[in-house]
């Protein structure tokens, strides 16, 4: 919490939209995705962590408390939709954007049923992801963003 | 007087012929080339039930025997046709099986002679005999006194007097054949396994190797797009490249998913089957009716994959070979089994020819069903579409268990080998 407050104070006058910047946790088993998404989301969000294994996702969410999880449903170690449900039940204020290679109507429906806020097809990322992040997570005032915030990039890997 | 037969001798000869004919059960007819009777034997009623005059009144032999006997043409070239099996209807409506001899003659204006022998009873008893033989072939598992398992074939002959079939009276040790069949089945299973593993590997390479890199490329392009947003010309170009990347990406994903449905586990069997149906009906102009009952939870991945693959294979066959305009896929639960039916209205196939040319798809479908303790039946005939029926137990038992249950265990059987 202190880190966040300091940062907010320091940068508040430079970035009037600081309150609107989202903190994104990326859950994707491909490491190469991280730098590209970090830069792509730069104008609207900070990528604050990267989880490579589904079984480490929930721990990471509880630890980092991101605003948004960008979640690839096909990850080793977990069923992506189950992971989405777990996040929504353990940390309902965290939004999930399903980010997948599968452009499929059924999967889309299931993703929303599992509590996802948005569904973005990877190859259509130009049209979807930035807008989805902007749309998502508007309702929560920044004042409520609280404790346990880690203001550095972390990686979570399953040790097994 | 040479060359002239005395009237008395002639009468005696005719009398002899008459008596001979009457004492046989065979029926003899003589006709003209056009089939008009010139002679009908008096005992025709023995086989046909019609009296001689009734047959004469028919006028033409095709009225009695049916029109499909060989005509004058084949007879002219061969002079005689022997042992022709032919069916005709008697006066009381019963079908008689006849053995017909046809011969060229020249007697009293007649030119063709037909001799018909009734073999109906003989055929029937042959059939019964054959059926009984089949019924009396039974295979069972036996435990020898030293607890060695053997497979035994019991063969018996039916008593021909209508009593109930007797127990087999000859036993044959068919353990070696059983072992070979089992090995063949195991080999088939391993082939399907290997095939599935290889597909899974390829799908993984496509998705994780190529697909992920392409996704990053798309993300980088999206970034580039933001940076050139001020130049309409550049923006247009980047958008074009992006559209291509998106195209390649979805094609890649489709391919990878065809190879291995990675998210069968994610979205479930019903949704996966629905997807296959939607895609094929869109790309091949065919109407596919889908009817899926509530699939119970706890379906193992093996069973789900098996059913999914069979639907995939069966529908691919439909769109590739059948020229069908509609097909239907039905999945339901019946007494603890899952039933899957894939039916089309296409041209059907000649199963014998198909068997001869060795339909790999069919074999692999059947093998898949067997792998999860299920069975697959394919019915089809030219012009009548194709039906694939699959029955898979929900609660899988191992193949070994099932075999133990089906075999009759005779633990005191100690005399083999």
Coordinates of C-alpha atoms in Angstrom, one line a residue:
Chain A
X1 CA 0.0 0.0 0.0
X2 CA 2.7 2.5 0.8
X3 CA 4.4 2.0 -2.5
X4 CA 1.3 2.6 -4.4
X5 CA 0.5 5.8 -2.5
X6 CA 4.0 7.2 -3.0
X7 CA 3.8 6.5 -6.7
X8 CA 0.4 8.0 -7.0
X9 CA 1.6 11.1 -5.2
X10 CA 4.7 11.4 -7.3
X11 CA 3.1 10.9 -10.6
X12 CA -0.3 12.2 -9.9
X13 CA 0.3 15.6 -11.4
X14 CA 2.0 14.1 -14.4
X15 CA -0.7 11.7 -15.2
X16 CA -4.2 12.9 -14.5
X17 CA -5.6 9.6 -15.5
X18 CA -3.5 7.7 -13.0
X19 CA -6.7 6.6 -11.3
X20 CA -7.8 5.0 -14.5
X21 CA -4.7 3.0 -15.1
X22 CA -5.3 -0.7 -14.6
X23 CA -3.0 -3.3 -13.1
X24 CA -2.9 -6.3 -15.3
X25 CA -1.8 -9.9 -14.4
X26 CA -1.0 -11.9 -17.5
X27 CA -1.7 -15.6 -17.4
X28 CA -0.3 -17.2 -20.5
X29 CA 2.1 -20.1 -20.8
X30 CA 4.1 -18.3 -23.6
X31 CA 6.8 -16.0 -22.3
X32 CA 7.1 -14.2 -25.6
X33 CA 3.7 -12.7 -25.1
X34 CA 4.7 -10.6 -22.1
X35 CA 6.9 -7.8 -23.6
X36 CA 4.5 -7.4 -26.5
X37 CA 1.4 -7.0 -24.3
X38 CA 3.3 -4.8 -21.9
X39 CA 4.0 -2.3 -24.6
X40 CA 0.6 -2.7 -26.2
X41 CA -1.2 -2.0 -23.0
X42 CA 1.2 0.8 -21.9
X43 CA -1.2 3.6 -22.6
X44 CA -4.0 2.2 -20.4
X45 CA -2.5 -0.4 -18.0
X46 CA 0.6 -1.8 -16.3
X47 CA 1.3 -5.5 -16.7
X48 CA 2.3 -6.2 -13.1
X49 CA 2.9 -10.0 -13.3
X50 CA 3.0 -13.0 -15.5
X51 CA 1.8 -16.5 -14.6
X52 CA 2.9 -19.3 -16.8
X53 CA 1.1 -22.2 -15.1
X54 CA -2.5 -22.4 -14.3
X55 CA -2.0 -24.1 -10.9
X56 CA -0.1 -21.0 -9.7
X57 CA -2.7 -18.5 -10.9
X58 CA -5.0 -18.2 -7.9
X59 CA -2.0 -17.7 -5.5
X60 CA -0.7 -15.0 -7.8
X61 CA -4.0 -13.3 -7.9
X62 CA -4.4 -13.2 -4.2
X63 CA -0.9 -11.9 -3.8
X64 CA -0.8 -9.3 -6.5
X65 CA -4.5 -8.3 -6.4
X66 CA -4.6 -7.1 -10.0
X67 CA -7.5 -5.2 -11.4
X68 CA -7.6 -7.5 -14.4
X69 CA -6.4 -10.9 -15.2
X70 CA -5.7 -11.5 -18.9
X71 CA -6.2 -15.2 -19.1
X72 CA -5.3 -17.7 -21.8
X73 CA -7.8 -20.6 -21.3
X74 CA -5.4 -23.1 -22.6
X75 CA -2.6 -23.3 -20.0
X76 CA -0.8 -26.2 -18.5
X77 CA -1.9 -27.1 -15.0
X78 CA -5.5 -26.0 -15.0
X79 CA -8.7 -25.7 -16.9
X80 CA -8.8 -22.1 -17.8
X81 CA -12.5 -21.7 -17.3
X82 CA -12.3 -23.4 -13.8
X83 CA -9.4 -21.0 -13.0
X84 CA -11.7 -18.1 -14.0
X85 CA -14.5 -19.3 -11.7
X86 CA -12.0 -19.7 -8.9
X87 CA -10.8 -16.2 -9.3
X88 CA -14.3 -14.8 -9.4
X89 CA -15.2 -16.7 -6.2
X90 CA -12.0 -15.9 -4.2
X91 CA -11.5 -12.4 -5.5
X92 CA -14.8 -11.1 -7.0
X93 CA -13.4 -7.7 -7.6
X94 CA -10.8 -8.9 -10.0
X95 CA -11.9 -8.9 -13.6
X96 CA -11.0 -11.6 -16.0
X97 CA -10.5 -11.1 -19.7
X98 CA -10.3 -14.4 -21.6
X99 CA -7.6 -14.1 -24.2
X100 CA -7.5 -17.2 -26.4
X101 CA -6.5 -18.5 -29.8
X102 CA -9.9 -20.2 -30.1
X103 CA -12.5 -18.1 -31.9
X104 CA -15.4 -20.1 -30.9
X105 CA -18.9 -19.2 -30.0
X106 CA -19.3 -22.0 -27.4
X107 CA -16.2 -21.1 -25.6
X108 CA -17.2 -17.5 -25.6
X109 CA -20.5 -18.4 -23.9
X110 CA -18.8 -20.6 -21.4
X111 CA -16.2 -17.9 -20.6
X112 CA -19.0 -15.4 -19.8
X113 CA -20.8 -18.1 -17.7
X114 CA -17.6 -18.6 -15.8
X115 CA -17.5 -14.9 -14.9
X116 CA -15.3 -13.4 -17.6
X117 CA -15.8 -9.7 -18.4
X118 CA -14.5 -9.9 -21.9
X119 CA -13.4 -12.4 -24.5
X120 CA -10.6 -11.4 -26.9
X121 CA -9.2 -13.6 -29.7
X122 CA -5.5 -13.5 -29.7
X123 CA -5.1 -13.0 -33.4
X124 CA -7.6 -10.2 -33.3
X125 CA -5.7 -8.5 -30.5
X126 CA -5.4 -5.2 -32.3
X127 CA -9.1 -4.8 -32.3
X128 CA -9.8 -6.2 -29.0
X129 CA -7.5 -6.1 -26.1
X130 CA -6.8 -2.5 -25.4
X131 CA -10.5 -1.6 -25.7
X132 CA -11.4 -4.5 -23.5
X133 CA -9.0 -3.4 -20.8
X134 CA -10.3 0.1 -21.0
X135 CA -13.9 -1.0 -20.8
X136 CA -13.3 -3.4 -18.0
X137 CA -13.0 -2.4 -14.4
X138 CA -14.5 1.1 -14.6
X139 CA -16.9 0.7 -11.7
X140 CA -14.4 0.4 -8.9
X141 CA -13.2 3.7 -7.6
X142 CA -9.4 3.8 -7.3
X143 CA -9.7 4.7 -3.6
X144 CA -10.7 1.2 -2.9
X145 CA -7.6 -0.2 -4.4
X146 CA -5.9 -1.4 -1.3
X147 CA -3.4 -3.5 0.5
X148 CA -0.8 -6.0 -0.6
X149 CA 0.0 -4.2 -3.7
X150 CA 3.3 -5.2 -5.3
X151 CA 4.6 -2.5 -7.6
X152 CA 7.1 -4.6 -9.4
X153 CA 6.8 -7.1 -12.0
X154 CA 6.7 -10.7 -10.7
X155 CA 6.8 -14.0 -12.3
X156 CA 4.9 -17.0 -11.0
X157 CA 5.9 -20.4 -12.1
X158 CA 4.9 -23.7 -10.8
X159 CA 7.9 -25.4 -9.4
X160 CA 6.7 -28.8 -10.4
Chain B
X1 CA -43.0 -104.0 -93.5
X2 CA -39.6 -102.7 -92.8
X3 CA -39.6 -99.3 -91.0
X4 CA -43.2 -99.4 -90.0
X5 CA -44.1 -100.0 -86.4
X6 CA -47.2 -102.1 -85.9
X7 CA -50.1 -100.4 -84.2
X8 CA -50.0 -102.8 -81.3
X9 CA -46.3 -102.1 -80.6
X10 CA -47.0 -98.3 -80.8
X11 CA -49.8 -98.5 -78.3
X12 CA -47.6 -100.5 -75.9
X13 CA -44.8 -98.0 -76.2
X14 CA -47.2 -95.1 -75.4
X15 CA -48.6 -97.0 -72.5
X16 CA -45.1 -97.6 -71.1
X17 CA -44.3 -93.8 -71.3
X18 CA -47.6 -93.0 -69.6
X19 CA -47.0 -95.4 -66.8
X20 CA -43.5 -94.2 -66.3
X21 CA -44.5 -90.5 -66.3
X22 CA -47.3 -91.2 -63.8
X23 CA -45.1 -93.1 -61.4
X24 CA -42.6 -90.2 -61.2
X25 CA -43.2 -87.2 -59.0
X26 CA -41.4 -85.0 -61.6
X27 CA -43.6 -82.9 -63.8
X28 CA -43.0 -82.9 -67.6
X29 CA -44.1 -80.2 -70.0
X30 CA -43.5 -79.8 -73.7
X31 CA -44.1 -76.4 -75.4
X32 CA -43.6 -74.6 -78.6
X33 CA -40.8 -72.0 -79.0
X34 CA -43.3 -69.4 -77.9
X35 CA -44.1 -71.4 -74.7
X36 CA -47.6 -72.7 -75.6
X37 CA -48.2 -76.1 -74.1
X38 CA -48.3 -79.1 -76.5
X39 CA -48.0 -81.6 -73.7
X40 CA -48.7 -81.5 -69.9
X41 CA -48.1 -84.6 -67.9
X42 CA -51.1 -86.0 -66.0
X43 CA -49.3 -85.9 -62.6
X44 CA -48.6 -82.2 -62.6
X45 CA -50.9 -81.8 -59.5
X46 CA -48.2 -83.6 -57.4
X47 CA -46.0 -80.5 -57.4
X48 CA -48.3 -77.7 -58.4
X49 CA -51.7 -78.7 -57.1
X50 CA -53.3 -77.8 -60.5
X51 CA -54.9 -80.5 -62.5
X52 CA -53.7 -81.3 -66.0
X53 CA -56.6 -79.5 -67.7
X54 CA -56.1 -76.4 -65.4
X55 CA -52.5 -76.1 -66.5
X56 CA -53.5 -76.6 -70.2
X57 CA -56.0 -73.8 -69.7
X58 CA -53.2 -71.4 -68.7
X59 CA -52.0 -71.8 -72.3
X60 CA -48.5 -70.7 -71.7
X61 CA -45.7 -72.1 -69.5
X62 CA -44.7 -68.7 -68.2
X63 CA -48.1 -68.5 -66.5
X64 CA -47.2 -71.5 -64.5
X65 CA -43.4 -71.1 -63.9
X66 CA -43.1 -67.3 -64.1
X67 CA -41.6 -65.4 -67.0
X68 CA -38.0 -65.3 -65.8
X69 CA -36.9 -68.7 -67.1
X70 CA -34.2 -68.7 -69.8
X71 CA -35.7 -68.2 -73.2
X72 CA -35.1 -69.8 -76.5
X73 CA -31.9 -67.9 -77.1
X74 CA -29.7 -69.5 -74.4
X75 CA -31.3 -72.8 -75.1
X76 CA -30.4 -72.6 -78.8
X77 CA -26.7 -72.1 -78.1
X78 CA -26.5 -74.8 -75.5
X79 CA -29.2 -77.3 -76.5
X80 CA -29.9 -78.2 -72.9
X81 CA -30.0 -76.4 -69.5
X82 CA -29.7 -78.7 -66.5
X83 CA -30.2 -78.3 -62.7
X84 CA -31.6 -74.8 -62.8
X85 CA -32.9 -73.8 -59.4
X86 CA -36.2 -72.0 -59.8
X87 CA -39.0 -70.8 -57.6
X88 CA -42.7 -71.1 -58.6
X89 CA -46.0 -70.7 -56.9
X90 CA -48.3 -73.7 -56.4
X91 CA -52.1 -73.5 -56.5
X92 CA -52.4 -73.2 -52.7
X93 CA -50.1 -70.2 -52.8
X94 CA -47.0 -71.9 -51.4
X95 CA -43.7 -71.3 -53.0
X96 CA -42.0 -74.4 -54.4
X97 CA -38.3 -74.6 -55.1
X98 CA -37.8 -76.6 -58.3
X99 CA -34.9 -78.1 -60.0
X100 CA -35.6 -77.6 -63.8
X101 CA -34.1 -79.3 -66.8
X102 CA -34.9 -77.7 -70.1
X103 CA -34.1 -79.5 -73.4
X104 CA -34.6 -79.1 -77.1
X105 CA -36.9 -81.8 -78.5
X106 CA -39.1 -82.4 -81.5
X107 CA -42.2 -84.3 -80.3
X108 CA -45.7 -83.7 -81.5
X109 CA -45.2 -80.1 -82.7
X110 CA -43.4 -79.3 -79.4
X111 CA -39.9 -78.0 -79.4
X112 CA -38.9 -77.5 -75.7
X113 CA -39.3 -80.0 -72.9
X114 CA -39.3 -78.9 -69.2
X115 CA -38.8 -81.4 -66.4
X116 CA -39.4 -80.0 -63.0
X117 CA -38.4 -81.7 -59.7
X118 CA -39.7 -80.4 -56.4
X119 CA -36.8 -79.8 -54.0
X120 CA -38.6 -77.6 -51.5
X121 CA -38.4 -80.0 -48.6
X122 CA -34.8 -80.8 -49.2
X123 CA -33.9 -77.1 -49.2
X124 CA -35.8 -76.5 -46.0
X125 CA -34.1 -79.2 -44.1
X126 CA -30.7 -78.0 -45.4
X127 CA -31.5 -74.6 -44.0
X128 CA -32.6 -75.9 -40.7
X129 CA -29.6 -78.1 -40.5
X130 CA -27.2 -75.2 -41.3
X131 CA -28.9 -73.0 -38.7
X132 CA -28.7 -75.7 -36.1
X133 CA -25.0 -76.2 -36.9
X134 CA -24.5 -72.5 -36.4
X135 CA -26.4 -72.5 -33.1
X136 CA -24.4 -75.3 -31.8
X137 CA -21.1 -73.6 -32.3
X138 CA -20.2 -71.9 -29.0
X139 CA -17.0 -70.7 -27.5
X140 CA -16.3 -70.4 -23.9
X141 CA -13.4 -69.9 -21.5
X142 CA -12.4 -72.8 -19.4
X143 CA -10.1 -73.2 -16.4
X144 CA -8.0 -76.3 -16.4
X145 CA -7.5 -78.1 -13.1
X146 CA -4.0 -76.6 -13.1
X147 CA -5.7 -73.2 -13.4
X148 CA -4.4 -72.6 -16.9
X149 CA -7.0 -70.7 -18.9
X150 CA -8.0 -72.2 -22.2
X151 CA -10.6 -71.2 -24.8
X152 CA -12.8 -74.0 -26.0
X153 CA -15.0 -74.3 -29.1
X154 CA -17.9 -76.7 -28.7
X155 CA -19.4 -78.0 -31.9
X156 CA -22.4 -80.2 -32.3
X157 CA -24.9 -81.5 -34.9
X158 CA -28.6 -81.0 -34.6
X159 CA -30.8 -83.9 -34.5
X160 CA -32.9 -83.6 -37.6
X161 CA -36.2 -84.7 -36.0
X162 CA -37.3 -81.4 -34.6
X163 CA -36.2 -82.1 -31.0
X164 CA -34.3 -79.4 -29.2
X165 CA -30.6 -79.2 -30.1
X166 CA -28.3 -81.3 -28.1
X167 CA -25.3 -80.1 -26.3
X168 CA -22.1 -79.9 -28.3
X169 CA -20.4 -83.2 -28.5
X170 CA -17.0 -82.2 -29.9
X171 CA -14.6 -79.8 -28.3
X172 CA -11.8 -78.0 -29.8
X173 CA -9.1 -76.0 -28.1
X174 CA -9.0 -72.6 -29.8
X175 CA -6.8 -70.9 -27.3
X176 CA -4.1 -70.1 -29.9
X177 CA -6.6 -68.5 -32.2
X178 CA -8.0 -66.5 -29.3
X179 CA -4.6 -65.3 -28.3
X180 CA -3.9 -64.2 -31.9
X181 CA -7.2 -62.3 -32.1
X182 CA -6.4 -60.6 -28.9
X183 CA -2.9 -59.7 -30.1
X184 CA -4.5 -58.3 -33.2
X185 CA -6.9 -56.2 -31.2
X186 CA -4.1 -55.0 -28.9
X187 CA -2.1 -54.0 -32.0
X188 CA -5.1 -52.1 -33.3
X189 CA -5.4 -50.3 -30.0
X190 CA -1.8 -49.4 -30.0
X191 CA -2.0 -48.0 -33.5
X192 CA -5.0 -45.8 -32.6
X193 CA -3.0 -44.7 -29.5
X194 CA 0.1 -43.9 -31.5
X195 CA -2.0 -42.0 -34.0
X196 CA -3.7 -40.0 -31.3
X197 CA -0.4 -39.2 -29.6
X198 CA 1.2 -38.0 -32.9
X199 CA -1.8 -35.8 -33.6
X200 CA -1.6 -34.4 -30.2
X201 CA 2.0 -33.6 -30.6
X202 CA 1.4 -31.9 -34.0
X203 CA -1.5 -29.9 -32.6
X204 CA 0.8 -28.8 -29.7
X205 CA 3.5 -27.7 -32.1
X206 CA 1.0 -25.8 -34.2
X207 CA -0.6 -24.1 -31.2
X208 CA 2.3 -23.5 -28.9
X209 CA 5.0 -23.1 -31.4
X210 CA 3.6 -21.4 -34.5
X211 CA 0.4 -20.1 -33.0
X212 CA 1.9 -18.3 -30.0
X213 CA 4.5 -16.6 -32.2
X214 CA 1.8 -15.5 -34.5
X215 CA -0.2 -14.1 -31.6
X216 CA 2.9 -12.1 -30.5
X217 CA 3.3 -10.9 -34.1
X218 CA -0.3 -9.8 -34.0
X219 CA 0.3 -7.9 -30.7
X220 CA 3.4 -6.2 -32.2
X221 CA 1.4 -5.2 -35.2
X222 CA -1.3 -3.8 -33.0
X223 CA 1.3 -1.8 -31.3
X224 CA 2.7 -0.6 -34.6
X225 CA -0.8 0.4 -35.5
X226 CA -1.1 2.7 -32.6
X227 CA 2.2 4.3 -33.5
X228 CA 1.2 5.0 -37.1
X229 CA -2.3 6.1 -36.3
X230 CA -1.6 9.6 -37.5
X231 CA -0.9 8.4 -41.0
X232 CA -4.0 7.1 -42.8
X233 CA -1.8 5.5 -45.5
X234 CA 0.3 3.5 -43.1
X235 CA -2.6 2.7 -40.9
X236 CA -4.3 1.1 -43.9
X237 CA -1.3 -1.0 -44.7
X238 CA -0.9 -2.2 -41.2
X239 CA -4.5 -3.0 -40.9
X240 CA -4.2 -5.1 -44.1
X241 CA -1.2 -7.0 -42.6
X242 CA -3.2 -7.4 -39.4
X243 CA -6.1 -8.9 -41.2
X244 CA -3.8 -11.4 -42.9
X245 CA -2.3 -12.4 -39.5
X246 CA -5.8 -12.9 -38.1
X247 CA -6.7 -15.1 -41.1
X248 CA -3.6 -17.2 -40.8
X249 CA -4.2 -17.4 -37.0
X250 CA -7.8 -18.7 -37.2
X251 CA -6.8 -21.2 -40.0
X252 CA -4.0 -22.4 -37.8
X253 CA -6.2 -22.8 -34.8
X254 CA -8.8 -24.7 -36.8
X255 CA -6.1 -27.1 -38.0
X256 CA -4.7 -27.6 -34.6
X257 CA -8.1 -28.2 -33.2
X258 CA -8.9 -30.7 -35.9
X259 CA -5.7 -32.6 -35.0
X260 CA -6.4 -32.6 -31.3
X261 CA -9.4 -31.0 -29.6
X262 CA -7.3 -29.5 -26.8
X263 CA -10.3 -27.9 -25.2
X264 CA -12.6 -30.9 -25.4
X265 CA -11.9 -30.9 -21.7
X266 CA -12.6 -27.2 -21.4
X267 CA -15.9 -26.9 -23.1
X268 CA -17.1 -30.5 -22.9
X269 CA -18.3 -33.1 -25.4
X270 CA -21.6 -31.5 -26.4
X271 CA -20.1 -28.2 -27.3
X272 CA -17.2 -29.8 -29.2
X273 CA -19.6 -32.0 -31.2
X274 CA -21.8 -29.0 -31.9
X275 CA -18.8 -27.1 -33.2
X276 CA -17.9 -29.9 -35.6
X277 CA -21.4 -30.0 -36.9
X278 CA -21.6 -26.3 -37.3
X279 CA -18.4 -26.1 -39.1
X280 CA -19.1 -28.9 -41.5
X281 CA -22.6 -27.8 -42.3
X282 CA -21.2 -24.3 -43.0
X283 CA -18.4 -25.4 -45.3
X284 CA -20.1 -28.3 -47.1
X285 CA -23.7 -27.2 -47.6
X286 CA -25.2 -30.0 -45.7
X287 CA -28.0 -29.8 -43.0
X288 CA -26.9 -31.6 -39.9
X289 CA -29.5 -32.2 -37.2
X290 CA -28.0 -32.4 -33.8
X291 CA -29.7 -34.0 -30.8
X292 CA -27.8 -34.3 -27.6
X293 CA -29.4 -35.5 -24.4
X294 CA -27.9 -34.3 -21.1
X295 CA -24.5 -36.0 -21.1
X296 CA -23.9 -37.0 -17.5
X297 CA -20.8 -35.7 -15.7
X298 CA -17.9 -37.9 -14.9
X299 CA -17.5 -38.9 -18.5
X300 CA -13.8 -39.9 -18.8
X301 CA -11.6 -38.1 -21.2
X302 CA -11.1 -41.3 -23.1
X303 CA -14.8 -41.8 -23.6
X304 CA -15.3 -38.2 -24.6
X305 CA -12.4 -38.2 -27.0
X306 CA -13.6 -41.5 -28.5
X307 CA -17.1 -40.2 -29.2
X308 CA -15.8 -36.9 -30.5
X309 CA -13.5 -38.7 -32.9
X310 CA -16.1 -41.0 -34.2
X311 CA -18.5 -38.1 -34.8
X312 CA -15.6 -36.3 -36.6
X313 CA -14.7 -39.3 -38.7
X314 CA -18.2 -40.3 -39.5
X315 CA -19.2 -36.8 -40.6
X316 CA -16.1 -36.4 -42.6
X317 CA -17.0 -39.5 -44.5
X318 CA -20.5 -38.2 -45.0
X319 CA -19.4 -34.9 -46.5
X320 CA -16.6 -36.5 -48.5
X321 CA -18.2 -39.6 -50.0
X322 CA -21.9 -39.8 -49.5
X323 CA -23.3 -36.8 -51.4
X324 CA -25.9 -36.6 -48.6
X325 CA -27.9 -33.4 -48.2
X326 CA -28.9 -34.1 -44.6
X327 CA -27.3 -36.0 -41.7
X328 CA -28.1 -36.3 -38.1
X329 CA -26.1 -36.8 -35.0
X330 CA -27.8 -38.1 -31.9
X331 CA -26.3 -38.7 -28.5
X332 CA -28.3 -40.2 -25.7
X333 CA -28.0 -42.2 -22.6
X334 CA -29.6 -45.7 -22.3
X335 CA -29.3 -48.0 -19.4
X336 CA -25.9 -46.8 -18.3
X337 CA -24.6 -46.7 -21.8
X338 CA -24.0 -43.8 -24.1
X339 CA -25.5 -44.2 -27.5
X340 CA -24.3 -42.3 -30.5
X341 CA -25.9 -42.4 -33.9
X342 CA -24.6 -40.7 -37.0
X343 CA -27.0 -41.2 -39.9
X344 CA -27.1 -39.7 -43.5
X345 CA -29.3 -39.8 -46.5
X346 CA -26.5 -40.2 -49.0
X347 CA -25.7 -42.8 -51.6
X348 CA -24.7 -45.4 -49.1
X349 CA -21.9 -47.8 -49.6
X350 CA -21.4 -51.3 -50.7
X351 CA -20.1 -52.8 -47.4
X352 CA -18.5 -55.8 -49.0
X353 CA -16.6 -53.7 -51.5
X354 CA -15.7 -51.3 -48.7
X355 CA -14.4 -54.2 -46.7
X356 CA -12.3 -55.4 -49.6
X357 CA -10.8 -52.0 -50.1
X358 CA -10.1 -51.7 -46.4
X359 CA -11.7 -48.5 -45.1
X360 CA -9.1 -47.3 -42.7
X361 CA -11.5 -44.7 -41.2
X362 CA -14.0 -47.4 -40.5
X363 CA -11.4 -49.6 -38.8
X364 CA -10.2 -46.8 -36.7
X365 CA -13.7 -45.8 -35.6
X366 CA -14.4 -49.4 -34.6
X367 CA -11.1 -49.7 -32.8
X368 CA -11.8 -46.5 -30.9
X369 CA -15.1 -47.8 -29.7
X370 CA -13.5 -51.0 -28.6
X371 CA -10.8 -49.2 -26.7
X372 CA -13.4 -47.9 -24.3
X373 CA -15.3 -51.2 -24.1
X374 CA -17.9 -50.1 -26.6
X375 CA -19.1 -51.4 -29.9
X376 CA -19.7 -49.8 -33.3
X377 CA -22.1 -51.1 -36.0
X378 CA -22.2 -49.7 -39.4
X379 CA -25.2 -50.4 -41.7
X380 CA -25.5 -49.2 -45.2
X381 CA -26.5 -50.3 -48.7
X382 CA -26.3 -48.5 -52.0
X383 CA -28.9 -45.8 -52.2
X384 CA -30.0 -46.1 -48.6
X385 CA -27.6 -43.9 -46.7
X386 CA -25.2 -44.9 -44.0
X387 CA -25.9 -45.4 -40.3
X388 CA -23.2 -45.6 -37.7
X389 CA -24.3 -46.8 -34.3
X390 CA -22.0 -46.7 -31.3
X391 CA -22.7 -48.0 -27.8
X392 CA -20.2 -47.1 -25.0
X393 CA -20.6 -47.9 -21.3
X394 CA -20.6 -44.9 -19.1
X395 CA -18.8 -46.7 -16.4
X396 CA -15.9 -48.3 -18.2
X397 CA -14.8 -51.7 -17.2
X398 CA -11.4 -53.0 -18.5
X399 CA -11.4 -55.3 -21.4
X400 CA -10.1 -58.1 -19.2
X401 CA -13.0 -57.7 -16.7
X402 CA -15.6 -57.9 -19.4
X403 CA -14.1 -61.0 -20.9
X404 CA -14.1 -62.7 -17.5
X405 CA -17.8 -61.8 -17.2
X406 CA -18.8 -63.2 -20.6
X407 CA -17.0 -66.4 -20.4
X408 CA -18.5 -69.5 -18.8
X409 CA -16.1 -70.7 -16.3
X410 CA -16.0 -74.5 -16.0
X411 CA -13.5 -75.0 -13.3
X412 CA -13.7 -78.8 -13.4
X413 CA -12.7 -78.9 -17.0
X414 CA -9.4 -80.7 -16.9
X415 CA -9.2 -82.8 -20.0
X416 CA -7.9 -80.5 -22.6
X417 CA -4.7 -80.7 -24.6

